[in-house]
Short mmCIF file of C-alpha atoms in Angstrom, two decimals:
data_model
loop_
_atom_site.label_atom_id
_atom_site.label_comp_id
_atom_site.label_asym_id
_atom_site.label_seq_id
_atom_site.Cartn_x
_atom_site.Cartn_y
_atom_site.Cartn_z
CA MET A 1 -164.70 111.51 233.56
CA PHE A 2 -163.87 114.25 236.09
CA LEU A 3 -165.09 112.79 239.38
CA ASP A 4 -161.62 111.82 240.62
CA SER A 5 -160.26 115.24 239.68
CA LEU A 6 -163.15 117.00 241.42
CA LEU A 7 -162.80 114.99 244.64
CA ALA A 8 -159.03 115.49 244.72
CA ARG A 9 -158.88 119.16 243.82
CA ASN A 10 -162.23 120.68 244.83
CA PRO A 11 -163.83 118.41 247.44
CA GLY A 12 -165.58 121.38 249.06
CA LEU A 13 -167.72 121.79 245.95
CA ALA A 14 -168.83 118.17 246.12
CA GLU A 15 -169.70 118.54 249.82
CA ALA A 16 -171.56 121.81 249.30
CA ALA A 17 -173.53 120.42 246.36
CA ALA A 18 -174.58 117.29 248.26
CA ASP A 19 -175.63 119.42 251.23
CA LEU A 20 -177.73 121.74 249.04
CA HIS A 21 -179.57 118.74 247.63
CA ARG A 22 -180.09 117.09 251.01
CA ARG A 23 -181.62 120.33 252.32
CA GLY A 24 -183.92 120.61 249.30
CA GLU A 25 -182.41 123.89 248.08
CA ILE A 26 -181.64 122.44 244.65
CA PRO A 27 -183.59 119.84 242.65
CA PRO A 28 -182.17 116.76 240.96
CA ASP A 29 -180.73 117.40 237.49
CA THR A 30 -178.75 120.43 238.67
CA TYR A 31 -175.26 121.55 237.76
CA VAL A 32 -173.65 123.25 240.75
CA MET A 33 -171.06 125.84 239.68
CA ASP A 34 -168.22 127.14 241.86
CA LEU A 35 -168.17 130.88 241.13
CA ASP A 36 -164.82 131.42 242.88
CA ALA A 37 -163.11 128.64 240.91
CA VAL A 38 -164.46 129.90 237.59
CA ALA A 39 -163.16 133.40 238.34
CA ALA A 40 -159.76 132.05 239.37
CA ASN A 41 -159.54 129.89 236.24
CA ALA A 42 -160.32 132.90 234.05
CA ALA A 43 -157.57 134.90 235.77
CA LEU A 44 -155.05 132.10 235.17
CA LEU A 45 -155.95 131.96 231.49
CA ALA A 46 -155.74 135.72 231.10
CA ALA A 47 -152.33 135.90 232.75
CA GLU A 48 -150.86 133.14 230.58
CA ALA A 49 -152.33 134.62 227.40
CA GLU A 50 -150.85 138.02 228.26
CA ARG A 51 -147.46 136.42 228.86
CA LEU A 52 -147.57 134.79 225.44
CA GLY A 53 -149.04 137.76 223.59
CA LEU A 54 -152.29 135.96 222.73
CA GLY A 55 -155.82 137.30 222.67
CA LEU A 56 -158.72 135.41 224.25
CA TRP A 57 -162.43 135.28 223.49
CA PHE A 58 -164.27 133.24 226.12
CA VAL A 59 -167.11 130.79 225.40
CA VAL A 60 -169.97 130.03 227.80
CA LYS A 61 -172.26 127.40 226.25
CA GLN A 62 -170.77 124.64 228.38
CA PHE A 63 -171.91 126.25 231.67
CA GLY A 64 -175.34 127.33 230.52
CA ARG A 65 -174.74 130.95 229.48
CA ASN A 66 -174.99 131.88 233.13
CA PRO A 67 -174.96 135.63 233.90
CA GLU A 68 -173.15 135.35 237.25
CA LEU A 69 -170.40 133.27 235.71
CA ILE A 70 -170.19 135.52 232.63
CA GLU A 71 -169.67 138.54 234.86
CA ALA A 72 -166.94 136.73 236.82
CA VAL A 73 -165.11 135.60 233.68
CA SER A 74 -165.34 138.96 231.93
CA ARG A 75 -163.48 140.69 234.76
CA ALA A 76 -160.37 138.80 233.58
CA ILE A 77 -161.25 138.11 229.93
CA PRO A 78 -163.44 140.99 228.73
CA ALA A 79 -164.40 139.73 225.24
CA TYR A 80 -166.39 136.68 224.21
CA ALA A 81 -166.94 134.39 221.24
CA ALA A 82 -170.67 133.77 220.93
CA ILE A 83 -171.63 130.57 219.19
CA ASP A 84 -175.07 131.85 218.14
CA ALA A 85 -177.34 134.87 218.30
CA ASP A 86 -179.06 133.90 221.56
CA GLU A 87 -175.71 133.49 223.27
CA ALA A 88 -174.55 136.90 222.03
CA ARG A 89 -177.65 138.53 223.52
CA THR A 90 -177.11 136.85 226.89
CA LEU A 91 -173.42 137.76 226.99
CA HIS A 92 -174.14 141.37 226.07
CA ALA A 93 -176.86 141.65 228.72
CA ALA A 94 -174.36 140.39 231.33
CA GLY A 95 -171.92 143.16 230.43
CA ALA A 96 -169.31 141.30 228.37
CA ARG A 97 -167.81 142.70 225.17
CA ALA A 98 -168.39 141.16 221.73
CA GLY A 99 -165.20 139.58 220.43
CA ASN A 100 -166.20 137.10 217.72
CA LEU A 101 -169.75 136.45 216.48
CA GLY A 102 -170.73 133.67 214.10
CA HIS A 103 -168.13 131.41 215.71
CA LEU A 104 -169.95 128.07 215.25
CA VAL A 105 -173.37 129.25 214.05
CA GLN A 106 -173.70 131.92 211.36
CA ILE A 107 -175.63 135.06 212.35
CA PRO A 108 -179.13 134.86 210.85
CA HIS A 109 -179.45 137.64 208.27
CA ARG A 110 -182.40 139.24 210.00
CA ALA A 111 -180.43 139.40 213.27
CA LEU A 112 -177.47 141.18 211.70
CA PRO A 113 -178.63 144.77 212.40
CA GLU A 114 -179.08 143.99 216.11
CA LEU A 115 -175.84 142.06 216.57
CA LEU A 116 -173.58 144.21 214.41
CA ALA A 117 -174.74 147.16 216.52
CA LEU A 118 -172.84 145.51 219.39
CA ARG A 119 -169.70 146.42 217.38
CA PRO A 120 -167.97 143.05 217.60
CA GLU A 121 -164.24 142.87 217.02
CA THR A 122 -164.82 140.26 214.32
CA VAL A 123 -167.61 138.33 212.64
CA THR A 124 -166.89 134.85 211.28
CA VAL A 125 -168.33 134.17 207.82
CA TYR A 126 -168.60 130.77 206.16
CA ASP A 127 -169.27 131.87 202.56
CA LEU A 128 -169.69 134.83 200.26
CA ASP A 129 -173.44 135.15 200.86
CA ASN A 130 -172.84 135.76 204.55
CA ALA A 131 -169.96 138.14 203.83
CA ARG A 132 -172.25 140.14 201.53
CA ALA A 133 -174.98 140.28 204.18
CA VAL A 134 -172.55 141.48 206.86
CA SER A 135 -171.20 144.12 204.46
CA GLU A 136 -174.67 145.38 203.58
CA HIS A 137 -175.82 145.77 207.17
CA ALA A 138 -172.51 147.22 208.40
CA LEU A 139 -172.70 149.93 205.74
CA ARG A 140 -176.26 150.76 206.82
CA LEU A 141 -174.95 151.15 210.37
CA GLY A 142 -172.13 153.37 209.15
CA PHE A 143 -168.96 151.31 209.62
CA VAL A 144 -166.76 148.61 208.09
CA GLN A 145 -166.86 145.26 209.92
CA ASP A 146 -163.77 143.05 210.35
CA VAL A 147 -164.50 139.46 209.37
CA LEU A 148 -162.75 136.16 209.91
CA VAL A 149 -162.98 133.61 207.10
CA ARG A 150 -164.06 130.22 208.41
CA LEU A 151 -162.08 127.66 206.43
CA GLU A 152 -163.54 124.30 205.52
CA GLY A 153 -162.04 121.62 207.75
CA ALA A 154 -160.09 118.60 206.63
CA GLU A 155 -162.02 115.44 205.80
CA GLY A 156 -162.68 113.50 208.99
CA ALA A 157 -161.67 116.45 211.17
CA VAL A 158 -165.06 118.20 211.38
CA TYR A 159 -167.90 117.27 213.73
CA PRO A 160 -171.26 116.32 212.14
CA GLY A 161 -173.63 119.27 212.25
CA GLN A 162 -170.74 121.76 212.04
CA GLU A 163 -169.93 121.49 208.34
CA GLY A 164 -169.15 124.56 206.27
CA GLY A 165 -166.54 127.14 205.43
CA VAL A 166 -164.51 128.32 202.47
CA PRO A 167 -162.36 125.54 200.95
CA LEU A 168 -158.68 126.41 201.04
CA ARG A 169 -158.46 125.89 197.28
CA GLY A 170 -161.23 128.48 196.81
CA LEU A 171 -159.94 131.05 199.28
CA ASP A 172 -158.18 133.19 196.69
CA ALA A 173 -161.36 133.55 194.63
CA PHE A 174 -163.42 134.18 197.79
CA ALA A 175 -160.99 136.89 198.90
CA GLU A 176 -161.06 138.56 195.48
CA ALA A 177 -164.85 138.85 195.69
CA ALA A 178 -164.90 139.87 199.36
CA GLU A 179 -162.35 142.62 198.77
CA ARG A 180 -164.94 144.33 196.54
CA LEU A 181 -167.43 144.51 199.42
CA GLU A 182 -167.29 147.97 200.94
CA GLY A 183 -168.67 147.03 204.35
CA VAL A 184 -166.21 144.33 205.40
CA ARG A 185 -162.47 143.97 205.84
CA LEU A 186 -160.73 140.60 205.71
CA ALA A 187 -159.14 140.48 209.16
CA GLY A 188 -158.08 136.85 209.46
CA VAL A 189 -159.09 133.21 209.44
CA THR A 190 -160.40 130.51 211.73
CA ALA A 191 -161.26 126.80 211.65
CA PHE A 192 -162.67 124.23 214.06
CA PRO A 193 -161.49 122.18 215.82
CA CYS A 194 -157.87 123.29 215.68
CA VAL A 195 -156.50 121.46 218.74
CA LEU A 196 -157.58 118.17 220.31
CA CYS A 197 -156.26 116.16 223.26
CA ASP A 198 -155.26 112.53 222.88
CA PRO A 199 -157.99 110.54 224.68
CA ALA A 200 -155.46 108.17 226.28
CA THR A 201 -152.68 110.55 227.28
CA GLY A 202 -154.40 113.93 227.28
CA VAL A 203 -151.51 115.40 225.27
CA PRO A 204 -152.78 118.28 223.09
CA ALA A 205 -151.90 118.36 219.42
CA PRO A 206 -152.95 120.43 216.41
CA THR A 207 -155.50 118.94 214.04
CA PRO A 208 -155.17 119.19 210.25
CA ASN A 209 -157.54 122.16 210.49
CA PHE A 210 -154.82 124.20 212.20
CA ASP A 211 -152.52 123.72 209.22
CA ILE A 212 -155.37 124.71 206.87
CA ALA A 213 -155.87 127.91 208.88
CA LEU A 214 -152.17 128.74 208.72
CA LYS A 215 -152.14 128.23 204.95
CA GLY A 216 -155.30 130.29 204.65
CA ARG A 217 -153.70 133.17 206.49
CA ASP A 218 -150.74 132.93 204.10
CA VAL A 219 -153.12 133.24 201.14
CA LEU A 220 -154.61 136.44 202.56
CA ALA A 221 -151.18 137.82 203.44
CA ALA A 222 -150.00 137.19 199.87
CA ARG A 223 -152.92 139.34 198.71
CA GLY A 224 -151.60 142.24 200.76
CA HIS A 225 -153.69 141.89 203.94
CA SER A 226 -151.77 142.64 207.14
CA GLY A 227 -152.28 142.29 210.88
CA LEU A 228 -154.21 139.09 210.25
CA LYS A 229 -155.82 137.22 213.13
CA LEU A 230 -155.84 133.44 213.43
CA SER A 231 -158.25 132.08 216.00
CA ALA A 232 -157.60 128.41 216.82
CA PRO A 233 -160.48 127.21 219.02
CA SER A 234 -161.01 123.89 220.82
CA ALA A 235 -159.26 122.60 223.95
CA THR A 236 -157.97 126.10 224.76
CA SER A 237 -156.45 126.03 228.26
CA VAL A 238 -153.38 127.23 230.13
CA ALA A 239 -151.68 124.01 229.02
CA THR A 240 -152.42 124.54 225.32
CA LEU A 241 -151.84 128.30 225.05
CA PRO A 242 -148.06 127.84 224.53
CA LEU A 243 -148.86 125.46 221.66
CA LEU A 244 -151.15 128.05 220.06
CA ALA A 245 -148.49 130.75 220.38
CA ARG A 246 -145.72 128.52 219.03
CA LEU A 247 -147.73 127.49 215.98
CA GLY A 248 -148.75 131.04 215.11
CA ALA A 249 -152.28 131.59 216.41
CA THR A 250 -153.26 135.04 217.63
CA HIS A 251 -156.39 134.04 219.59
CA GLY A 252 -157.75 131.19 221.67
CA GLU A 253 -161.34 130.59 222.75
CA PRO A 254 -161.41 128.99 226.22
CA GLY A 255 -164.62 127.30 227.27
CA HIS A 256 -164.14 124.09 229.25
CA ALA A 257 -160.91 125.44 230.76
CA LEU A 258 -163.03 127.96 232.67
CA THR A 259 -164.60 125.06 234.57
CA GLY A 260 -161.49 122.85 234.64
CA THR A 261 -163.09 120.22 232.41
CA THR A 262 -160.88 119.80 229.35
CA PRO A 263 -159.62 116.25 228.67
CA LEU A 264 -156.34 117.27 230.33
CA HIS A 265 -158.15 117.76 233.62
CA ALA A 266 -159.42 114.19 233.71
CA LEU A 267 -156.00 112.58 233.76
CA ASP A 268 -153.75 113.77 236.59
CA PRO A 269 -156.02 114.87 239.43
CA THR A 270 -153.40 114.63 242.18
CA GLN A 271 -150.93 117.14 240.72
CA PRO A 272 -152.57 120.57 240.85
CA GLU A 273 -149.18 122.28 241.07
CA LYS A 274 -148.15 121.14 237.59
CA PRO A 275 -148.13 124.03 235.10
CA ALA A 276 -149.86 121.78 232.59
CA GLN A 277 -153.03 121.57 234.67
CA PRO A 278 -153.67 124.60 236.85
CA GLU A 279 -157.41 125.16 236.29
CA LYS A 280 -159.58 123.84 239.09
CA PRO A 281 -162.69 121.67 238.48
CA ALA A 282 -165.59 124.06 238.97
CA TYR A 283 -168.82 122.12 238.56
CA VAL A 284 -170.53 118.96 239.69
CA TYR A 285 -173.78 117.40 238.50
CA VAL A 286 -176.29 116.60 241.24
CA THR A 287 -179.21 114.26 240.82
CA GLU A 288 -180.90 111.59 242.93
CA VAL A 289 -182.00 107.98 242.89
CA ALA A 290 -185.50 107.80 241.41
CA HIS A 291 -186.12 104.08 241.86
CA THR A 292 -184.34 100.76 241.90
CA LEU A 293 -184.89 97.99 239.37
CA ALA A 294 -185.74 94.47 240.49
CA ASP A 295 -182.18 93.34 239.75
CA GLY A 296 -180.77 96.01 242.08
CA ARG A 297 -179.72 98.61 239.53
CA PRO A 298 -180.48 102.16 240.75
CA ALA A 299 -182.01 104.60 238.27
CA LEU A 300 -181.05 108.26 238.52
CA PHE A 301 -183.21 111.17 237.38
CA GLY A 302 -181.85 112.43 234.05
CA GLY A 303 -182.09 115.60 232.03
CA GLY A 304 -178.47 116.69 232.02
CA PHE A 305 -176.62 113.79 230.44
CA TYR A 306 -174.65 114.72 227.33
CA PRO A 307 -173.92 112.01 224.72
CA ARG A 308 -170.19 112.89 224.50
CA SER A 309 -169.73 113.09 228.27
CA HIS A 310 -167.43 110.06 228.76
CA LEU A 311 -169.39 109.37 231.92
CA LYS A 312 -167.95 106.65 234.13
CA SER A 313 -169.21 106.63 237.72
CA ALA A 314 -171.43 108.22 240.32
CA LEU A 315 -170.84 108.87 244.01
CA LEU A 316 -173.68 108.34 246.48
CA PRO A 317 -172.57 110.46 249.47
CA ARG A 318 -174.94 108.95 252.04
CA THR A 319 -173.30 105.53 251.79
CA GLY A 320 -170.03 106.50 250.14
CA ALA A 321 -170.76 104.03 247.33
CA ARG A 322 -169.10 104.65 243.97
CA LEU A 323 -171.12 102.94 241.25
CA ALA A 324 -170.38 102.59 237.54
CA VAL A 325 -172.78 104.33 235.16
CA ARG A 326 -174.26 102.16 232.44
CA GLY A 327 -174.05 103.32 228.84
CA ALA A 328 -177.12 104.68 227.11
CA PRO A 329 -177.87 105.25 223.40
CA ALA A 330 -177.62 108.91 222.39
CA GLU A 331 -180.85 108.65 220.38
CA ASN A 332 -182.93 107.97 223.52
CA ILE A 333 -184.27 110.65 225.85
CA ASP A 334 -182.45 110.57 229.18
CA TYR A 335 -185.43 110.33 231.50
CA TYR A 336 -183.25 108.14 233.73
CA ARG A 337 -179.69 106.85 233.76
CA LEU A 338 -178.92 103.44 235.22
CA LEU A 339 -176.09 102.60 237.59
CA GLU A 340 -174.61 99.17 238.05
CA ALA A 341 -176.10 97.30 240.98
CA PRO A 342 -174.05 97.67 244.16
CA ASP A 343 -172.70 94.63 245.94
CA PRO A 344 -175.39 93.41 248.36
CA ASP A 345 -174.71 93.94 252.02
CA PRO A 346 -173.86 90.82 254.00
CA GLY A 347 -176.99 89.44 255.55
CA GLY A 348 -179.26 91.06 252.99
CA SER A 349 -182.58 89.37 252.33
CA GLY A 350 -181.65 88.47 248.76
CA SER A 351 -185.22 89.16 247.67
CA GLY A 352 -184.24 91.55 244.88
CA PHE A 353 -185.84 94.95 244.41
CA GLY A 354 -182.65 96.52 245.73
CA SER A 355 -182.88 94.96 249.16
CA GLY A 356 -179.55 94.77 250.93
CA SER A 357 -177.96 97.23 248.50
CA GLY A 358 -178.11 100.22 250.83
CA VAL A 359 -179.39 102.46 248.01
CA ARG A 360 -182.66 104.28 248.62
CA ALA A 361 -184.95 106.35 246.46
CA GLY A 362 -184.14 110.01 247.09
CA ASP A 363 -180.42 109.40 247.72
CA THR A 364 -178.17 112.17 246.41
CA ALA A 365 -175.89 111.25 243.50
CA LEU A 366 -172.85 113.28 242.37
CA LEU A 367 -171.34 112.98 238.90
CA ALA A 368 -168.71 114.95 237.01
CA PHE A 369 -168.40 114.66 233.25
CA ARG A 370 -167.94 116.65 230.07
CA THR A 371 -171.09 118.59 229.30
CA GLN A 372 -172.73 121.30 227.25
CA VAL A 373 -175.31 122.64 229.68
CA PHE A 374 -177.08 124.77 227.07
CA VAL A 375 -178.41 121.65 225.28
CA THR A 376 -179.83 120.08 228.47
CA ARG A 377 -183.01 120.70 230.46
CA SER A 378 -181.02 121.11 233.68
CA THR A 379 -180.99 123.69 236.45
CA VAL A 380 -177.77 125.60 237.13
CA ALA A 381 -176.98 126.56 240.74
CA VAL A 382 -174.21 129.07 241.45
CA VAL A 383 -172.31 128.80 244.71
CA ALA A 384 -169.99 131.55 245.98
CA GLY A 385 -167.70 131.60 248.99
CA LEU A 386 -166.14 128.16 248.61
CA ALA A 387 -162.64 129.66 248.41
CA ALA A 388 -163.18 131.13 251.89
CA GLY A 389 -164.82 127.98 253.28
CA ALA A 390 -168.23 129.65 253.55
CA PRO A 391 -170.30 128.44 250.58
CA ARG A 392 -173.63 130.09 249.84
CA LEU A 393 -176.13 129.60 247.05
CA THR A 394 -176.38 132.83 245.05
CA GLY A 395 -178.88 131.86 242.38
CA LEU A 396 -180.75 129.22 240.39
CA TYR A 397 -180.99 129.44 236.60
CA ASP A 398 -182.26 127.43 233.68
CA ALA A 399 -179.87 125.96 231.09
CA ARG A 400 -179.98 129.13 228.99
CA GLY A 401 -179.04 131.48 231.81
CA ARG A 402 -182.48 132.75 232.82
CA ALA A 403 -183.06 133.24 236.54
CA LEU A 404 -185.56 130.89 238.17
#
C-alpha cells in the first residue's frame, strides 16, 4: 500500500533497513522506524493544529507503543490518547502526559485507581456503569474527573469488536443521571470513527458518527454544560485537521499520520510539497525469503502481517525484483506469506523449485503497508540519523514497546 510512497519520499529508510538485515543486526519480521521522520511528522501536526485552534492527543498502537518514538512525539504533542490500560502505562513511563483514557477500550474498574492517579485530562465512558465507577474512584482520590461520553455509532459505521456507547436518543437520560455523580463532570463527547478516507481517491470525509457527535454535544449544551470538547478520531492528519476544525471538533487523535501511513499517503507519492500530504513515510517492514515452493513462489517469514493492511507488493533489494503479494485469509496464522512467482530468467533450467527465478532463501524483502504493530509478534527497530544521512540503530523492541 505504501511501498511507492516510501521509495519516492524516504528511500534512505528502505536502504538503511535492507542494510541492517543484510548485516544481521535485525531479524526478519521487523518494523524499522525512522525516528527523525516521526519527530518531524509530529511537529507538522502540532503546528497545523495550533494554527487551527485544535487540541491533539496522539496514539501509538500502530508503531508498537515504542518508548523512543513516544518521547520524540511528545516533544511536539505532549498529551496522548491511550486505547487501553497497558498503553497508558507505557506512555506514562515514557514521559508523556495523559490526555484521554478509555478511548477505544474502557478502563477496567480495578485499574481505575492507578490510571486516574495519572490525572488525565479526560476519561471516555461508554455507559452509566463506567461513569459511576470513574466517579467513585475519583472521589476517593480527592478530585472530580472530566469525562467524554462515547456515543453509539451509526449502523454500519462501527468496526466489529468496537461496539458500545450511549445511544443519541438516550443521551439526555444518561446526562441526567451522570450529573448526579459527584466525582465526574460531563466535559464533552466522542465517537469512532469520525472521519474516513475514500479508498479510491483518498479524499477524507466525515462519517455519520461525526454528525452524531455534533448532535450529542448540542444535547449537553442544551442542558447547560459549557466549554464542551468534541474529539473526532480516525484518519487525523495535517490534511484532515482543517476538516475537523470546520465541522466543529475541538480535538484530533493522530496515529498513522505520525508514520505517514494514512490512506492519503498511499495515493500521491511524488508530490511531497502538496499541503495535503506533508507527513513523510516513517516505517518499513523487513523480512526475508524462507523457502521457495516447487512452482517458484517465494514464501516470506511472517509475524507482522495485519489483515487490513491492503498489502500489494514486496521489493527484493538484492535483485531489484518487485513481486506481488498473494492474499491470505485473516483467520489463518501468518507463519509465511507467499509472493507471486517471478518471471524465470532466460536460460533457466526450467526444473521448478525456483530455479532460474533469481530468488534465494535468506534474501531480504521490504514491504510497506497499513499496520497495527501492537497486535503482531514483530520486532521494532528504531533508526536515528537518517535526516542527516548517517543512520544508526538505536534500539530493538518487542511489539509492546519492551526493550530486547
